[in-house]
Coordinates of C-alpha atoms in Angstrom, one line a residue:
M1 CA 20.2 -83.7 -98.3
N2 CA 17.4 -83.8 -95.9
D3 CA 19.2 -86.5 -93.8
R4 CA 22.2 -84.2 -93.6
L5 CA 20.1 -81.4 -92.4
N6 CA 18.4 -83.5 -89.7
W7 CA 21.7 -84.8 -88.5
F8 CA 23.0 -81.2 -88.3
T9 CA 20.0 -80.1 -86.4
I10 CA 20.3 -82.9 -83.9
T11 CA 23.9 -82.3 -83.4
V12 CA 23.5 -78.6 -82.7
S13 CA 20.6 -79.2 -80.3
G14 CA 22.6 -81.7 -78.4
L15 CA 25.5 -79.3 -78.2
I16 CA 23.3 -76.6 -76.8
A17 CA 21.7 -79.0 -74.3
T18 CA 25.2 -80.0 -73.1
L19 CA 26.2 -76.4 -72.6
L20 CA 23.0 -75.6 -70.7
F21 CA 23.5 -78.6 -68.5
A22 CA 27.0 -77.6 -67.7
S23 CA 26.0 -74.1 -66.6
D24 CA 23.4 -75.6 -64.2
I25 CA 26.1 -77.8 -62.7
R26 CA 28.3 -74.7 -62.1
A27 CA 25.4 -72.8 -60.4
V28 CA 24.6 -75.7 -58.2
A29 CA 28.3 -76.1 -57.3
S30 CA 28.4 -72.5 -56.1
I31 CA 25.9 -73.3 -53.3
P32 CA 27.8 -74.0 -50.0
T33 CA 27.1 -77.3 -48.4
T34 CA 28.6 -79.3 -45.6
A35 CA 29.4 -82.2 -47.8
N36 CA 32.1 -82.4 -50.4
R37 CA 30.9 -81.6 -54.0
S38 CA 32.9 -84.4 -55.4
E39 CA 30.8 -86.9 -53.5
F40 CA 27.6 -86.1 -55.6
S41 CA 26.9 -86.7 -59.2
A42 CA 25.4 -84.1 -61.5
P43 CA 21.8 -85.4 -61.2
E44 CA 22.1 -85.4 -57.4
L45 CA 23.4 -81.8 -57.3
I46 CA 20.4 -80.8 -59.4
A47 CA 18.0 -82.5 -56.9
I48 CA 19.7 -80.8 -53.9
A49 CA 19.4 -77.4 -55.5
A50 CA 15.8 -78.0 -56.2
R51 CA 15.1 -78.9 -52.6
K52 CA 16.9 -75.8 -51.2
K53 CA 14.9 -73.6 -53.6
N54 CA 11.6 -75.2 -52.4
K55 CA 12.7 -74.7 -48.7
K56 CA 13.3 -71.0 -49.3
R57 CA 9.9 -70.7 -50.9
I58 CA 8.3 -72.4 -47.9
V59 CA 10.1 -70.0 -45.4
R60 CA 9.1 -66.9 -47.4
K61 CA 5.5 -68.2 -47.4
K62 CA 5.6 -68.6 -43.6
V63 CA 6.9 -65.1 -43.2
R64 CA 4.1 -63.7 -45.4
I65 CA 1.5 -65.7 -43.4
R66 CA 2.8 -64.4 -40.0
T67 CA 2.6 -60.8 -41.1
Q68 CA -1.0 -61.2 -42.3
V69 CA -2.3 -62.9 -39.1
K70 CA -3.8 -60.3 -36.5
P71 CA -3.5 -60.9 -32.8
A72 CA -6.5 -62.7 -31.3
T73 CA -9.1 -60.6 -29.5
T74 CA -10.0 -63.3 -27.1
S75 CA -8.0 -65.0 -24.4
T76 CA -8.4 -68.4 -26.1
A77 CA -5.9 -69.0 -29.1
P78 CA -6.9 -71.5 -31.9
T79 CA -5.1 -74.8 -31.8
T80 CA -2.9 -75.5 -34.9
S81 CA -1.0 -78.5 -36.0
P82 CA 2.8 -78.2 -35.6
T83 CA 3.1 -79.3 -39.2
D84 CA 0.6 -76.7 -40.5
V85 CA 2.8 -74.0 -42.0
T86 CA -0.3 -71.9 -43.1
Q87 CA -1.3 -71.1 -39.5
T88 CA 0.7 -69.6 -36.7
P89 CA -0.3 -69.0 -33.1
P90 CA -1.2 -65.3 -32.3
T91 CA 1.5 -63.3 -30.7
T92 CA 0.8 -60.9 -27.8
T93 CA 2.1 -57.4 -28.1
P94 CA 4.6 -56.8 -25.3
V95 CA 3.7 -53.9 -23.0
T96 CA 6.3 -51.2 -23.0
P97 CA 6.8 -49.7 -19.6
P98 CA 6.7 -45.9 -19.4
P99 CA 10.1 -44.3 -19.4
A100 CA 11.5 -43.6 -15.9
P101 CA 11.4 -39.9 -15.0
A102 CA 14.6 -38.2 -15.5
E103 CA 16.3 -37.3 -12.2
P104 CA 16.4 -33.5 -11.7
S105 CA 19.8 -32.0 -11.6
V106 CA 20.8 -30.6 -8.3
T107 CA 23.4 -27.9 -8.0
R108 CA 26.0 -27.6 -5.3
E109 CA 24.4 -24.3 -4.1
E110 CA 21.0 -26.0 -3.6
V111 CA 22.6 -28.8 -1.6
E112 CA 24.4 -26.3 0.6
A113 CA 21.2 -24.3 1.1
L114 CA 19.4 -27.5 2.1
R115 CA 22.1 -28.3 4.6
R116 CA 21.9 -24.8 6.1
S117 CA 18.1 -25.1 6.3
N118 CA 18.3 -28.4 8.1
Q119 CA 20.9 -27.0 10.5
E120 CA 18.7 -23.9 11.3
L121 CA 15.6 -26.2 11.8
R122 CA 17.6 -28.4 14.2
E123 CA 18.7 -25.3 16.2
E124 CA 15.1 -24.0 16.2
L125 CA 13.8 -27.3 17.5
I126 CA 16.4 -27.2 20.2
R127 CA 15.2 -23.8 21.3
V128 CA 11.6 -24.8 21.1
D129 CA 12.3 -27.8 23.3
G130 CA 14.0 -25.6 25.8
K131 CA 11.1 -23.1 25.9
A132 CA 8.6 -26.0 26.2
A133 CA 10.5 -27.4 29.1
E134 CA 10.7 -23.9 30.7
T135 CA 6.9 -23.4 30.2
T136 CA 6.1 -26.8 31.6
K137 CA 8.2 -25.9 34.7
K138 CA 6.3 -22.6 35.1
V139 CA 2.9 -24.3 34.7
E140 CA 3.8 -26.8 37.4
Q141 CA 4.9 -24.0 39.6
L142 CA 1.6 -22.1 38.9
D143 CA -0.4 -25.2 39.6
K144 CA 1.2 -25.3 43.1
Q145 CA 0.9 -21.6 43.8
Q146 CA -2.3 -20.7 41.9
F147 CA -4.9 -18.5 43.6
S148 CA -7.9 -19.7 41.7
L149 CA -8.7 -21.3 38.3
N150 CA -11.7 -19.0 37.8
T151 CA -10.5 -15.7 39.1
K152 CA -8.8 -13.0 37.1
L153 CA -6.9 -10.0 38.4
Q154 CA -7.2 -6.6 36.7
G155 CA -5.5 -3.5 37.8
Q156 CA -5.6 0.3 37.1
V157 CA -3.4 3.0 38.5
I158 CA -3.9 6.7 37.8
F159 CA -1.2 9.3 38.4
G160 CA -2.7 12.8 38.4
A161 CA -1.3 16.3 38.8
T162 CA -3.7 19.2 39.2
G163 CA -3.7 22.9 40.2
T164 CA -5.7 26.1 39.9
F165 CA -4.3 28.9 37.8
G166 CA -6.9 31.5 38.4
G167 CA -9.8 32.4 40.6
D168 CA -10.2 32.6 44.4
Y169 CA -8.8 29.1 45.1
S170 CA -5.5 27.7 46.2
R171 CA -2.8 28.0 43.6
N172 CA -0.9 25.0 45.0
T173 CA -0.2 22.1 42.6
A174 CA -1.0 18.7 43.9
F175 CA 0.1 15.2 42.7
G176 CA -1.6 12.1 43.7
H177 CA -3.2 8.8 42.6
R178 CA -6.1 6.5 42.4
T179 CA -5.3 2.8 42.5
R180 CA -7.7 -0.1 41.8
L181 CA -7.3 -3.8 41.9
E182 CA -10.2 -5.9 40.7
L183 CA -10.7 -9.6 41.2
K184 CA -13.3 -11.1 38.8
T185 CA -14.5 -14.5 39.8
E186 CA -16.7 -16.7 37.6
I187 CA -19.3 -18.3 39.8
G188 CA -22.0 -20.2 38.1
S189 CA -23.3 -18.3 35.2
G190 CA -22.3 -14.9 36.7
T191 CA -19.3 -12.8 37.7
L192 CA -18.4 -11.7 41.2
T193 CA -16.4 -8.4 41.2
T194 CA -14.3 -7.4 44.2
R195 CA -12.5 -4.1 43.9
L196 CA -9.9 -2.7 46.2
Q197 CA -9.3 1.0 45.9
A198 CA -7.1 3.7 47.4
V199 CA -7.3 7.4 46.6
G200 CA -4.8 10.1 47.4
L201 CA -5.6 13.4 45.7
G202 CA -7.6 16.5 46.8
L203 CA -9.8 18.9 44.9
S204 CA -8.6 22.4 44.1
T205 CA -12.1 24.0 44.3
Q206 CA -12.6 22.8 47.8
N207 CA -9.8 25.2 49.0
P208 CA -11.1 28.8 48.6
T209 CA -8.8 31.6 49.4
G210 CA -11.0 34.7 48.9
T211 CA -14.7 35.3 49.0
A212 CA -15.5 32.2 47.0
A213 CA -17.1 29.2 48.6
A214 CA -16.0 25.6 48.5
T215 CA -17.8 23.8 45.6
N216 CA -18.0 20.6 43.8
E217 CA -17.8 22.3 40.5
G218 CA -14.6 21.5 38.6
S219 CA -14.2 18.2 40.6
L220 CA -11.9 15.7 38.8
S221 CA -13.3 12.5 37.6
W222 CA -10.8 10.2 39.3
T223 CA -10.8 11.5 42.8
D224 CA -13.4 12.2 45.5
G225 CA -11.0 14.5 47.5
T226 CA -9.6 11.8 49.7
T227 CA -6.0 12.3 50.5
N228 CA -5.1 9.5 53.0
S229 CA -4.6 6.7 50.4
S230 CA -6.2 4.2 52.6
V231 CA -7.1 0.9 51.0
G232 CA -10.6 -0.5 51.3
I233 CA -13.2 -2.5 49.4
D234 CA -14.8 -0.3 46.9
A235 CA -17.2 -2.1 44.5
L236 CA -18.5 -5.5 45.5
K237 CA -21.1 -6.8 43.1
Y238 CA -22.4 -9.9 41.4
E239 CA -23.7 -9.9 37.8
F240 CA -25.6 -12.7 36.2
P241 CA -27.9 -13.3 33.3
L242 CA -31.6 -13.9 34.3
T243 CA -32.5 -14.6 30.7
P244 CA -30.6 -14.1 27.4
Q245 CA -32.1 -10.6 27.3
T246 CA -31.9 -9.7 31.0
Q247 CA -28.9 -8.9 33.1
V248 CA -29.1 -8.5 36.9
V249 CA -26.6 -6.7 39.1
V250 CA -26.6 -7.1 42.9
A251 CA -24.4 -4.5 44.6
A252 CA -23.3 -5.0 48.2
N253 CA -21.1 -1.9 48.3
A254 CA -20.4 1.2 46.1
G255 CA -23.0 0.3 43.4
A256 CA -23.6 2.9 40.7
A257 CA -26.1 3.6 38.0
D258 CA -23.7 2.8 35.3
D259 CA -23.5 -0.8 36.5
F260 CA -26.9 -1.4 34.9
A261 CA -27.7 1.6 32.8
D262 CA -26.1 3.1 29.7
T263 CA -25.0 6.6 30.4
I264 CA -25.2 7.6 26.7
N265 CA -21.8 9.4 26.8
P266 CA -19.4 6.9 25.3
Y267 CA -16.3 9.0 24.6
F268 CA -16.5 11.0 27.8
D269 CA -17.5 8.4 30.4
G270 CA -14.4 6.4 31.2
D271 CA -15.1 6.1 34.9
G272 CA -12.3 8.5 35.5
A273 CA -9.6 6.5 33.8
S274 CA -10.3 7.8 30.3
G275 CA -12.4 10.5 28.6
S276 CA -13.3 13.6 30.4
I277 CA -11.1 14.8 33.3
S278 CA -14.0 16.3 35.2
A279 CA -16.8 14.5 37.1
F280 CA -19.4 16.7 35.4
G281 CA -18.1 15.9 31.9
N282 CA -17.7 12.2 32.7
R283 CA -21.5 11.5 32.7
P284 CA -24.8 13.4 33.1
S285 CA -25.4 14.5 36.7
I286 CA -28.6 12.5 37.0
Y287 CA -26.7 9.2 37.2
Y288 CA -24.8 10.4 40.3
T289 CA -28.1 10.5 42.2
V290 CA -28.2 6.6 42.3
Q291 CA -25.5 5.1 44.4
G292 CA -25.0 2.6 47.2
Q293 CA -26.3 -1.0 47.9
G294 CA -29.1 -2.6 46.0
V295 CA -30.1 -4.2 42.7
G296 CA -30.3 -3.2 39.1
I297 CA -31.8 -4.8 36.0
R298 CA -30.9 -4.2 32.4
H299 CA -33.4 -5.7 29.8
K300 CA -33.1 -5.7 26.1
L301 CA -36.5 -5.3 24.6
N302 CA -35.4 -5.7 21.0
D303 CA -32.4 -4.9 18.8
T304 CA -32.8 -1.1 19.3
T305 CA -34.5 -0.6 22.6
E306 CA -33.3 -1.2 26.1
L307 CA -34.9 -0.8 29.6
S308 CA -33.0 -0.2 32.8
L309 CA -34.4 -0.3 36.4
G310 CA -32.6 0.0 39.7
Y311 CA -32.7 0.8 43.3
L312 CA -29.6 1.7 45.4
A313 CA -29.5 3.0 49.0
R314 CA -26.6 5.2 50.0
A315 CA -26.5 3.7 53.5
G316 CA -28.1 0.4 52.8
N317 CA -25.5 -1.4 54.9
D318 CA -26.4 0.5 58.1
P319 CA -29.3 -0.9 60.1
A320 CA -29.6 2.2 62.3
T321 CA -32.8 4.2 62.4
G322 CA -33.0 6.6 59.4
S323 CA -30.6 4.4 57.4
G324 CA -30.8 0.9 55.9
L325 CA -31.9 -0.3 52.6
L326 CA -35.4 1.2 52.8
G327 CA -35.4 3.7 55.7
G328 CA -32.6 6.0 54.6
D329 CA -31.2 7.8 51.6
Y330 CA -31.9 6.1 48.3
G331 CA -32.1 6.5 44.6
A332 CA -34.4 4.7 42.2
L333 CA -33.9 4.8 38.4
A334 CA -35.9 4.0 35.3
Q335 CA -34.5 4.5 31.9
I336 CA -35.4 3.6 28.3
S337 CA -32.8 4.0 25.6
F338 CA -33.1 3.8 21.8
K339 CA -30.5 3.0 19.3
T340 CA -31.0 5.6 16.5
G341 CA -28.1 4.5 14.3
E342 CA -24.6 3.0 14.3
N343 CA -23.0 4.1 17.5
S344 CA -25.9 6.6 18.1
K345 CA -28.3 6.5 21.0
V346 CA -30.9 8.5 22.8
G347 CA -31.9 7.9 26.5
L348 CA -34.8 9.1 28.6
T349 CA -34.1 8.8 32.4
Y350 CA -36.1 9.4 35.6
T351 CA -34.8 9.1 39.1
R352 CA -36.6 9.5 42.4
T353 CA -34.2 10.3 45.3
F354 CA -34.2 11.1 48.9
N355 CA -31.1 12.9 50.3
S356 CA -29.2 11.6 47.3
D357 CA -27.6 14.5 45.6
P358 CA -25.6 14.6 42.3
G359 CA -22.3 15.7 43.9
T360 CA -21.7 18.1 41.0
G361 CA -22.8 21.7 40.6
S362 CA -23.3 24.4 43.2
S363 CA -23.6 24.0 46.9
N364 CA -27.3 25.0 46.8
A365 CA -28.0 22.2 44.3
N366 CA -26.8 19.6 46.9
L367 CA -29.0 20.3 49.9
G368 CA -30.8 17.0 50.0
G369 CA -34.5 16.5 50.3
I370 CA -36.9 14.6 48.0
S371 CA -36.2 15.1 44.3
S372 CA -37.7 14.0 41.0
N373 CA -35.0 14.2 38.4
Y374 CA -35.6 14.1 34.6
G375 CA -32.9 13.7 32.0
V376 CA -32.6 13.4 28.2
Q377 CA -29.3 12.3 26.8
G378 CA -28.0 11.7 23.3
S379 CA -24.9 10.7 21.4
F380 CA -24.6 10.8 17.6
Q381 CA -21.8 9.4 15.6
L382 CA -21.7 11.8 12.6
S383 CA -18.7 10.1 11.1
P384 CA -16.0 7.7 12.3
Q385 CA -13.9 10.7 13.2
F386 CA -16.5 12.9 14.9
A387 CA -19.4 12.6 17.3
L388 CA -21.7 15.1 18.9
G389 CA -23.6 14.6 22.2
G390 CA -25.1 16.3 25.1
W391 CA -27.9 16.2 27.7
V392 CA -30.4 18.3 29.6
G393 CA -31.4 17.6 33.2
Y394 CA -34.2 19.1 35.3
T395 CA -34.9 18.5 39.0
Q396 CA -37.9 19.3 41.2
N397 CA -36.6 19.4 44.7
Q398 CA -38.4 19.6 48.0
A399 CA -36.1 20.6 50.8
S400 CA -36.3 22.4 54.1
S401 CA -35.4 25.6 52.2
G402 CA -38.5 25.3 50.1
D403 CA -39.3 23.9 46.7
R404 CA -36.6 24.5 44.1
Q405 CA -36.0 24.0 40.4
I406 CA -32.5 22.9 39.3
W407 CA -31.2 22.7 35.8
N408 CA -28.0 21.4 34.1
W409 CA -27.0 20.9 30.5
A410 CA -24.0 20.2 28.3
I411 CA -22.9 19.9 24.7
T412 CA -20.1 17.5 23.9
A413 CA -17.9 17.0 20.8
A414 CA -15.4 14.1 20.4
A415 CA -12.8 13.4 17.7
P416 CA -11.7 9.7 18.1
D417 CA -8.4 8.6 16.6
L418 CA -7.3 12.2 16.1
G419 CA -3.5 12.2 15.6
G420 CA -3.3 8.4 15.8
K421 CA -5.2 5.2 16.5
G422 CA -6.6 5.2 20.1
N423 CA -6.2 8.9 20.7
L424 CA -9.2 11.1 21.6
A425 CA -9.8 14.8 21.6
G426 CA -12.8 16.1 23.5
F427 CA -14.5 19.4 24.1
L428 CA -17.5 20.3 26.4
V429 CA -19.4 23.3 27.3
G430 CA -22.3 23.3 29.7
Q431 CA -23.7 24.3 33.1
E432 CA -23.4 22.2 36.2
P433 CA -26.5 21.8 38.4
R434 CA -27.7 25.2 39.3
V435 CA -30.7 26.3 41.4
T436 CA -32.7 28.6 39.0
A437 CA -35.7 29.2 41.3
S438 CA -36.3 28.6 45.0
G439 CA -38.6 29.4 47.8
I440 CA -37.6 31.1 51.1
D441 CA -36.1 28.9 53.8
S442 CA -38.6 28.9 56.6
L443 CA -35.9 28.7 59.2
T444 CA -33.3 31.2 57.9
G445 CA -35.4 33.3 55.6
I446 CA -32.7 32.9 52.9
N447 CA -33.5 32.4 49.2
T448 CA -31.2 29.6 48.0
T449 CA -31.4 30.5 44.3
D450 CA -27.9 30.7 42.8
T451 CA -26.9 34.3 42.0
R452 CA -25.1 33.8 38.7
A453 CA -25.2 31.4 35.8
G454 CA -21.8 30.0 35.3
L455 CA -20.4 27.9 32.5
H456 CA -18.2 24.8 32.6
I457 CA -15.9 24.7 29.6
E458 CA -13.5 21.8 29.2
G459 CA -11.0 20.5 26.7
F460 CA -8.8 17.4 26.8
Y461 CA -6.6 15.3 24.6
Q462 CA -6.0 11.7 25.4
F463 CA -2.8 10.3 23.9
K464 CA -2.4 6.6 23.7
V465 CA 1.2 5.7 24.4
S466 CA 0.6 1.9 24.3
D467 CA -2.2 -0.6 25.0
S468 CA -1.5 -0.2 28.7
I469 CA -0.6 3.5 29.1
S470 CA -2.4 6.7 28.1
I471 CA -1.6 10.4 29.0
T472 CA -4.4 13.0 29.1
P473 CA -3.7 16.7 29.6
G474 CA -6.8 18.8 30.1
I475 CA -8.1 22.2 31.2
I476 CA -11.3 23.3 32.9
Y477 CA -12.6 26.9 32.8
L478 CA -15.3 27.9 35.3
T479 CA -16.9 31.3 34.5
A480 CA -18.6 31.6 37.9
P481 CA -17.5 28.8 40.3
N482 CA -20.3 27.6 42.6
Q483 CA -22.8 29.6 40.4
D484 CA -21.8 32.6 42.6
A485 CA -21.7 36.2 41.5
N486 CA -19.0 36.8 44.2
S487 CA -16.5 34.2 42.6
S488 CA -14.1 35.1 39.9
N489 CA -13.4 32.9 37.0
A490 CA -11.2 29.9 37.8
V491 CA -8.9 27.8 35.6
I492 CA -8.0 24.3 36.6
G493 CA -5.4 22.3 34.8
A494 CA -4.7 18.6 35.1
V495 CA -2.6 15.8 33.6
R496 CA -3.7 12.3 34.0
T497 CA -1.6 9.2 33.3
T498 CA -3.4 5.9 33.3
F499 CA -1.8 2.5 33.6
T500 CA -3.9 -0.7 33.0
F501 CA -2.9 -4.3 33.5

């Protein structure tokens, strides 16, 4: 019985082993190979399958090893055997270049606008080239025709109309001019000024019709009464710096105090071309006593104080007896001025003169002799749109008619930029030089004291048409022309048009 069981057990085990072997053979047969399966036996197929499984395991192992190895941190890589499957050479990480910037999209309108801009630029360059060629041609012409490289020409023309509308003077209206051409030549460190001038306009108050006398009162600031319009050399002077603080002026003809001294009357003193329409309102009368040929010095003591000294002879170019630089009529000036604020000044002035009269005021105030003249002037800028000023002048005069005392004064008000930039409104009230006390003339027995205190009242408005043209209408009212009780009030009107170039 036991033998039967053992045989049965062996038989079943063999059958099971045979079935298992057959299934392995079918699995191996399913693997594709390049050789024909019929060429191998079952044991060979089993061996081939085992080798392929081992090869797959080796490949998977290599992949796992490569994923675990980190790149080398040094430039030298470890040397490995070609047959060593556990080590692989480090791989360098490729550098990825940055992406190229995307090209901006351009519309058709932008392209057309660019084309138009290029065309306009091309046309503009053509115009510039043409202008450059024209300028070059003009420069070449100027080089051939130039007068001087260091001389500049400046010009000024005044058209003036004036007439008297009241008083014992001619009622005729006159129209004339004052023309100036200045050549400024740079010589060394200084400037030589040569001025040509022609005047053609008379004075209304020099033509009395009744009991009034001819007088300098009411004289216009841009004419000396000359009517022939003859051209001559007016100012001829050389200015140069002696030191950075000292300016020297040498006048060979028609020198004036304002060449080297501040007249402390900025809005009214335009030397006839601007500001006041009258000579009296143009500047204090004391400055008119120094004119002719000579020298002047202007020295800046500090930032606020200035000293002026000068000597001018009225006939300094005449060597005849009683004339000349030292033997004839003269005027010597000394002035110290103080800056009291922004655009505000005060000046103290003294002049010593011989037969050098102010040319303003009554006839009695212009009789010559030796005079000591004292003046105090001031101008105060109360605001950018308003300034007050004025002066007082006193003269001690020794003439053939006896010792005399002469006074003059004025109060001024100015409104710059009134009604527009560059415009100027001005008002003045004062008294032109008047003899207030006098001795008896030893020859005629006449007392030369003026018989009536008259006022000079003036108003003007300067309108700026352009940088080169201004028009100034004005009116002068004299309550007693020539400071004479026999003269009736006079009204003088004037319109001045100034051209500068």
